[in-house]
Amino acid sequence: VAFATAPGRTASDGTGRNGIYTQEILKHIYKPELKVEDLFKQVRVSVMNKSRNQQIPWETSSLIKDFYFYEVIN
């Protein structure tokens, strides 16, 4: 489960079509061979930078195998 910000905090709606968190998810989700954990780390850093550390995304997981949203299959 992924959250746009930490518990008890408010997520920015941003200025465009999507909020900062959604913008960053969409920016990173199609990167080939990027494990979901690494995707969320990259998203977190980007959101924190764009929000000047006012928004810190969180997620919780019990995955036991690697998961990719986008995987290149040869």
The first five atom37 places (N, CA, C, CB, O) and aatype in JSON, in Angstrom:
{
  "aatype": [19, 0, 13, 0, 16, 0, 14, 7, 1, 16, 0, 15, 3, 7, 16, 7, 1, 2, 7, 9, 18, 16, 5, 6, 9, 10, 11, 8, 9, 18, 11, 14, 6, 10, 11, 19, 6, 3, 10, 13, 11, 5, 19, 1, 19, 15, 19, 12, 2, 11, 15, 1, 2, 5, 5, 9, 14, 17, 6, 16, 15, 15, 10, 9, 11, 3, 13, 18, 13, 18, 6, 19, 9, 2],
  "atom_mask": [
    [1, 1, 1, 1, 1],
    [1, 1, 1, 1, 1],
    [1, 1, 1, 1, 1],
    [1, 1, 1, 1, 1],
    [1, 1, 1, 1, 1],
    [1, 1, 1, 1, 1],
    [1, 1, 1, 1, 1],
    [1, 1, 1, 0, 1],
    [1, 1, 1, 1, 1],
    [1, 1, 1, 1, 1],
    [1, 1, 1, 1, 1],
    [1, 1, 1, 1, 1],
    [1, 1, 1, 1, 1],
    [1, 1, 1, 0, 1],
    [1, 1, 1, 1, 1],
    [1, 1, 1, 0, 1],
    [1, 1, 1, 1, 1],
    [1, 1, 1, 1, 1],
    [1, 1, 1, 0, 1],
    [1, 1, 1, 1, 1],
    [1, 1, 1, 1, 1],
    [1, 1, 1, 1, 1],
    [1, 1, 1, 1, 1],
    [1, 1, 1, 1, 1],
    [1, 1, 1, 1, 1],
    [1, 1, 1, 1, 1],
    [1, 1, 1, 1, 1],
    [1, 1, 1, 1, 1],
    [1, 1, 1, 1, 1],
    [1, 1, 1, 1, 1],
    [1, 1, 1, 1, 1],
    [1, 1, 1, 1, 1],
    [1, 1, 1, 1, 1],
    [1, 1, 1, 1, 1],
    [1, 1, 1, 1, 1],
    [1, 1, 1, 1, 1],
    [1, 1, 1, 1, 1],
    [1, 1, 1, 1, 1],
    [1, 1, 1, 1, 1],
    [1, 1, 1, 1, 1],
    [1, 1, 1, 1, 1],
    [1, 1, 1, 1, 1],
    [1, 1, 1, 1, 1],
    [1, 1, 1, 1, 1],
    [1, 1, 1, 1, 1],
    [1, 1, 1, 1, 1],
    [1, 1, 1, 1, 1],
    [1, 1, 1, 1, 1],
    [1, 1, 1, 1, 1],
    [1, 1, 1, 1, 1],
    [1, 1, 1, 1, 1],
    [1, 1, 1, 1, 1],
    [1, 1, 1, 1, 1],
    [1, 1, 1, 1, 1],
    [1, 1, 1, 1, 1],
    [1, 1, 1, 1, 1],
    [1, 1, 1, 1, 1],
    [1, 1, 1, 1, 1],
    [1, 1, 1, 1, 1],
    [1, 1, 1, 1, 1],
    [1, 1, 1, 1, 1],
    [1, 1, 1, 1, 1],
    [1, 1, 1, 1, 1],
    [1, 1, 1, 1, 1],
    [1, 1, 1, 1, 1],
    [1, 1, 1, 1, 1],
    [1, 1, 1, 1, 1],
    [1, 1, 1, 1, 1],
    [1, 1, 1, 1, 1],
    [1, 1, 1, 1, 1],
    [1, 1, 1, 1, 1],
    [1, 1, 1, 1, 1],
    [1, 1, 1, 1, 1],
    [1, 1, 1, 1, 1]
  ],
  "atom_positions": [
    [[0.85, -1.16, 0.0], [0.0, 0.0, 0.0], [0.9, 1.22, 0.0], [-0.97, 0.0, 1.22], [1.85, 1.3, 0.78]],
    [[0.61, 2.17, -0.87], [1.42, 3.38, -0.97], [0.58, 4.6, -0.61], [2.02, 3.52, -2.39], [-0.6, 4.69, -0.97]],
    [[1.2, 5.52, 0.09], [0.53, 6.75, 0.53], [1.31, 7.95, -0.01], [0.42, 6.8, 2.08], [2.54, 7.92, -0.05]],
    [[0.6, 8.99, -0.41], [1.24, 10.17, -0.97], [2.03, 10.95, 0.07], [0.19, 11.08, -1.58], [2.92, 11.72, -0.28]],
    [[1.72, 10.75, 1.34], [2.44, 11.45, 2.4], [2.35, 10.67, 3.71], [1.88, 12.87, 2.59], [1.64, 9.66, 3.8]],
    [[3.07, 11.14, 4.7], [3.12, 10.48, 6.0], [1.78, 10.6, 6.73], [4.24, 11.08, 6.86], [1.01, 11.51, 6.44]],
    [[1.51, 9.7, 7.67], [0.28, 9.77, 8.44], [0.13, 11.12, 9.14], [0.25, 8.65, 9.48], [1.07, 11.65, 9.71]],
    [[-1.08, 11.66, 9.07], [-1.37, 12.92, 9.73], [-0.92, 14.15, 8.96], [0.0, 0.0, 0.0], [-1.1, 15.28, 9.43]],
    [[-0.34, 13.95, 7.77], [0.14, 15.07, 6.95], [-0.78, 15.27, 5.75], [1.6, 14.84, 6.49], [-1.57, 14.38, 5.43]],
    [[-0.67, 16.39, 5.09], [-1.48, 16.7, 3.91], [-0.61, 16.65, 2.67], [-2.15, 18.09, 4.05], [0.51, 17.16, 2.66]],
    [[-1.13, 16.01, 1.62], [-0.41, 15.92, 0.35], [-0.76, 17.11, -0.53], [-0.74, 14.59, -0.37], [-1.91, 17.56, -0.55]],
    [[0.23, 17.62, -1.24], [0.02, 18.74, -2.14], [-0.75, 18.31, -3.38], [1.36, 19.36, -2.53], [-0.48, 17.26, -3.96]],
    [[-1.7, 19.14, -3.79], [-2.43, 18.89, -5.03], [-1.63, 19.29, -6.24], [-3.75, 19.62, -5.02], [-1.97, 18.9, -7.36]],
    [[-0.57, 20.05, -6.05], [0.26, 20.51, -7.17], [-0.46, 21.59, -7.96], [0.0, 0.0, 0.0], [-1.51, 22.09, -7.55]],
    [[0.11, 21.94, -9.08], [-0.47, 23.0, -9.9], [-1.0, 22.48, -11.23], [0.55, 24.08, -10.15], [-1.67, 23.22, -11.96]],
    [[-0.71, 21.25, -11.57], [-1.13, 20.69, -12.86], [-2.3, 19.74, -12.7], [0.0, 0.0, 0.0], [-3.11, 19.87, -11.78]],
    [[-2.37, 18.81, -13.61], [-3.46, 17.83, -13.63], [-3.42, 16.9, -12.41], [-3.4, 17.0, -14.91], [-4.46, 16.48, -11.9]],
    [[-2.21, 16.59, -11.96], [-2.03, 15.66, -10.84], [-1.23, 16.32, -9.73], [-1.34, 14.38, -11.3], [-0.54, 17.32, -9.95]],
    [[-1.31, 15.74, -8.53], [-0.49, 16.19, -7.42], [0.96, 15.77, -7.63], [0.0, 0.0, 0.0], [1.27, 15.01, -8.55]],
    [[1.82, 16.26, -6.78], [3.25, 15.98, -6.9], [3.51, 14.47, -6.88], [4.04, 16.66, -5.76], [4.27, 13.95, -7.7]],
    [[2.88, 13.77, -5.95], [3.12, 12.33, -5.81], [2.73, 11.58, -7.08], [2.32, 11.77, -4.61], [3.51, 10.76, -7.59]],
    [[1.55, 11.84, -7.61], [1.1, 11.17, -8.83], [1.99, 11.52, -10.0], [-0.36, 11.54, -9.14], [2.31, 10.66, -10.82]],
    [[2.39, 12.78, -10.11], [3.3, 13.19, -11.18], [4.58, 12.36, -11.13], [3.63, 14.69, -11.07], [5.06, 11.9, -12.16]],
    [[5.12, 12.17, -9.95], [6.38, 11.44, -9.81], [6.2, 9.94, -10.03], [6.97, 11.68, -8.44], [7.09, 9.3, -10.6]],
    [[5.09, 9.38, -9.6], [4.8, 7.97, -9.89], [4.78, 7.76, -11.41], [3.44, 7.52, -9.26], [5.41, 6.84, -11.92]],
    [[4.05, 8.63, -12.11], [3.94, 8.5, -13.56], [5.29, 8.7, -14.26], [2.94, 9.51, -14.1], [5.54, 8.1, -15.3]],
    [[6.13, 9.52, -13.69], [7.46, 9.77, -14.25], [8.36, 8.54, -14.14], [8.11, 10.95, -13.54], [9.18, 8.29, -15.02]],
    [[8.21, 7.77, -13.07], [9.12, 6.65, -12.79], [8.56, 5.27, -13.11], [9.51, 6.69, -11.37], [9.33, 4.32, -13.25]],
    [[7.26, 5.12, -13.24], [6.65, 3.78, -13.29], [7.02, 2.99, -14.54], [5.14, 3.91, -13.22], [7.01, 1.76, -14.52]],
    [[7.35, 3.67, -15.63], [7.67, 2.95, -16.87], [9.17, 2.75, -17.08], [7.09, 3.69, -18.04], [9.59, 2.36, -18.17]],
    [[9.95, 3.01, -16.08], [11.39, 2.76, -16.2], [11.61, 1.25, -16.19], [12.2, 3.45, -15.04], [11.23, 0.57, -15.24]],
    [[12.21, 0.73, -17.25], [12.39, -0.72, -17.35], [13.22, -1.29, -16.2], [13.04, -1.08, -18.67], [14.2, -0.71, -15.75]],
    [[12.77, -2.45, -15.75], [13.52, -3.24, -14.76], [13.78, -2.5, -13.45], [14.82, -3.66, -15.35], [14.81, -2.71, -12.82]],
    [[12.86, -1.64, -13.05], [12.98, -0.92, -11.79], [12.08, -1.61, -10.76], [12.58, 0.6, -11.96], [10.85, -1.61, -10.9]],
    [[12.69, -2.2, -9.75], [11.92, -2.88, -8.71], [11.02, -1.88, -8.0], [12.86, -3.58, -7.69], [11.36, -0.7, -7.87]],
    [[9.89, -2.36, -7.54], [8.91, -1.47, -6.92], [9.51, -0.73, -5.73], [7.68, -2.27, -6.47], [9.2, 0.44, -5.52]],
    [[10.36, -1.38, -4.95], [10.98, -0.7, -3.81], [11.84, 0.47, -4.28], [11.83, -1.69, -3.01], [11.84, 1.54, -3.67]],
    [[12.58, 0.25, -5.37], [13.43, 1.31, -5.9], [12.6, 2.43, -6.53], [14.4, 0.74, -6.94], [12.96, 3.61, -6.43]],
    [[11.51, 2.08, -7.17], [10.6, 3.08, -7.7], [10.12, 4.0, -6.59], [9.41, 2.42, -8.42], [10.17, 5.22, -6.72]],
    [[9.64, 3.42, -5.49], [9.12, 4.23, -4.39], [10.22, 5.08, -3.75], [8.48, 3.33, -3.35], [9.94, 6.19, -3.3]],
    [[11.44, 4.59, -3.71], [12.55, 5.39, -3.17], [12.8, 6.6, -4.07], [13.84, 4.54, -3.05], [12.98, 7.72, -3.58]],
    [[12.82, 6.38, -5.37], [13.04, 7.5, -6.3], [11.9, 8.51, -6.23], [13.19, 6.97, -7.74], [12.13, 9.72, -6.24]],
    [[10.68, 8.0, -6.15], [9.52, 8.89, -6.02], [9.61, 9.69, -4.73], [8.2, 8.07, -6.06], [9.37, 10.9, -4.73]],
    [[9.96, 9.03, -3.63], [10.06, 9.72, -2.34], [11.06, 10.88, -2.4], [10.46, 8.73, -1.23], [10.77, 11.99, -1.96]],
    [[12.24, 10.61, -2.95], [13.26, 11.65, -3.04], [12.75, 12.82, -3.9], [14.57, 11.07, -3.64], [12.93, 13.98, -3.53]],
    [[12.14, 12.52, -5.03], [11.63, 13.58, -5.92], [10.55, 14.41, -5.24], [11.09, 12.97, -7.2], [10.57, 15.64, -5.32]],
    [[9.61, 13.74, -4.57], [8.52, 14.46, -3.9], [9.08, 15.32, -2.76], [7.48, 13.45, -3.35], [8.67, 16.47, -2.59]],
    [[9.99, 14.77, -2.0], [10.59, 15.54, -0.91], [11.3, 16.78, -1.45], [11.57, 14.67, -0.11], [11.19, 17.87, -0.88]],
    [[12.04, 16.63, -2.54], [12.73, 17.77, -3.13], [11.74, 18.81, -3.63], [13.63, 17.31, -4.28], [11.91, 20.0, -3.37]],
    [[10.72, 18.37, -4.35], [9.75, 19.31, -4.92], [8.9, 20.01, -3.87], [8.84, 18.59, -5.89], [8.44, 21.13, -4.07]],
    [[8.7, 19.34, -2.73], [7.86, 19.93, -1.67], [8.7, 20.58, -0.57], [6.97, 18.85, -1.06], [8.16, 21.02, 0.45]],
    [[10.0, 20.65, -0.77], [10.91, 21.19, 0.26], [10.72, 20.46, 1.58], [10.67, 22.7, 0.45], [10.65, 21.07, 2.65]],
    [[10.66, 19.14, 1.49], [10.52, 18.23, 2.64], [9.22, 18.38, 3.41], [11.67, 18.44, 3.58], [9.13, 17.96, 4.56]],
    [[8.21, 18.98, 2.81], [6.91, 19.11, 3.46], [6.05, 17.87, 3.24], [6.18, 20.34, 2.94], [5.12, 17.61, 4.0]],
    [[6.35, 17.11, 2.2], [5.59, 15.9, 1.87], [6.55, 14.74, 1.74], [4.76, 16.08, 0.56], [7.47, 14.78, 0.93]],
    [[6.34, 13.71, 2.56], [7.21, 12.53, 2.54], [6.34, 11.3, 2.31], [8.03, 12.41, 3.89], [5.65, 10.84, 3.22]],
    [[6.37, 10.74, 1.08], [5.57, 9.56, 0.78], [5.96, 8.36, 1.65], [5.71, 9.21, -0.69], [7.12, 8.19, 2.03]],
    [[4.97, 7.54, 1.94], [5.16, 6.32, 2.72], [4.57, 5.15, 1.96], [4.52, 6.45, 4.13], [3.68, 5.31, 1.14]],
    [[5.08, 3.97, 2.26], [4.46, 2.74, 1.77], [4.72, 1.63, 2.77], [4.99, 2.36, 0.37], [5.65, 1.69, 3.58]],
    [[3.89, 0.62, 2.69], [4.06, -0.57, 3.52], [3.89, -1.78, 2.62], [3.04, -0.59, 4.72], [3.08, -1.77, 1.7]],
    [[4.65, -2.82, 2.9], [4.65, -3.97, 2.01], [4.97, -5.24, 2.76], [5.64, -3.76, 0.88], [5.65, -5.23, 3.79]],
    [[4.48, -6.33, 2.22], [4.89, -7.65, 2.7], [5.28, -8.52, 1.51], [3.76, -8.32, 3.53], [5.12, -9.74, 1.53]],
    [[5.79, -7.86, 0.46], [6.24, -8.6, -0.72], [7.34, -9.57, -0.35], [6.72, -7.63, -1.82], [8.18, -9.28, 0.51]],
    [[7.35, -10.72, -0.99], [8.41, -11.69, -0.74], [9.24, -11.97, -1.99], [7.81, -12.99, -0.22], [10.22, -12.71, -1.95]],
    [[8.83, -11.36, -3.11], [9.57, -11.49, -4.36], [9.68, -10.11, -5.0], [8.88, -12.5, -5.33], [8.94, -9.19, -4.65]],
    [[10.6, -9.99, -5.93], [10.74, -8.73, -6.66], [9.49, -8.5, -7.51], [12.01, -8.74, -7.55], [8.92, -9.44, -8.07]],
    [[9.08, -7.25, -7.59], [7.94, -6.87, -8.4], [8.34, -5.67, -9.25], [6.7, -6.54, -7.52], [8.98, -4.74, -8.77]],
    [[7.95, -5.71, -10.52], [8.23, -4.64, -11.47], [6.91, -4.21, -12.11], [9.27, -5.09, -12.56], [6.1, -5.06, -12.5]],
    [[6.68, -2.91, -12.21], [5.5, -2.45, -12.94], [5.72, -2.6, -14.43], [5.18, -0.99, -12.6], [4.78, -2.84, -15.19]],
    [[6.99, -2.47, -14.85], [7.34, -2.53, -16.27], [8.62, -3.33, -16.38], [7.5, -1.09, -16.89], [9.67, -2.92, -15.88]],
    [[8.53, -4.47, -17.04], [9.69, -5.33, -17.19], [9.92, -5.63, -18.65], [9.51, -6.63, -16.39], [8.99, -6.01, -19.37]],
    [[11.13, -5.47, -19.11], [11.47, -5.78, -20.49], [11.7, -7.27, -20.6], [12.74, -4.99, -20.97], [12.51, -7.86, -19.88]],
    [[10.96, -7.88, -21.51], [11.1, -9.33, -21.74], [11.7, -9.52, -23.13], [9.72, -10.08, -21.6], [11.15, -9.06, -24.13]],
    [[12.83, -10.2, -23.16], [13.52, -10.43, -24.44], [12.96, -11.63, -25.15], [15.03, -10.61, -24.23], [13.41, -11.97, -26.24]]
  ]
}
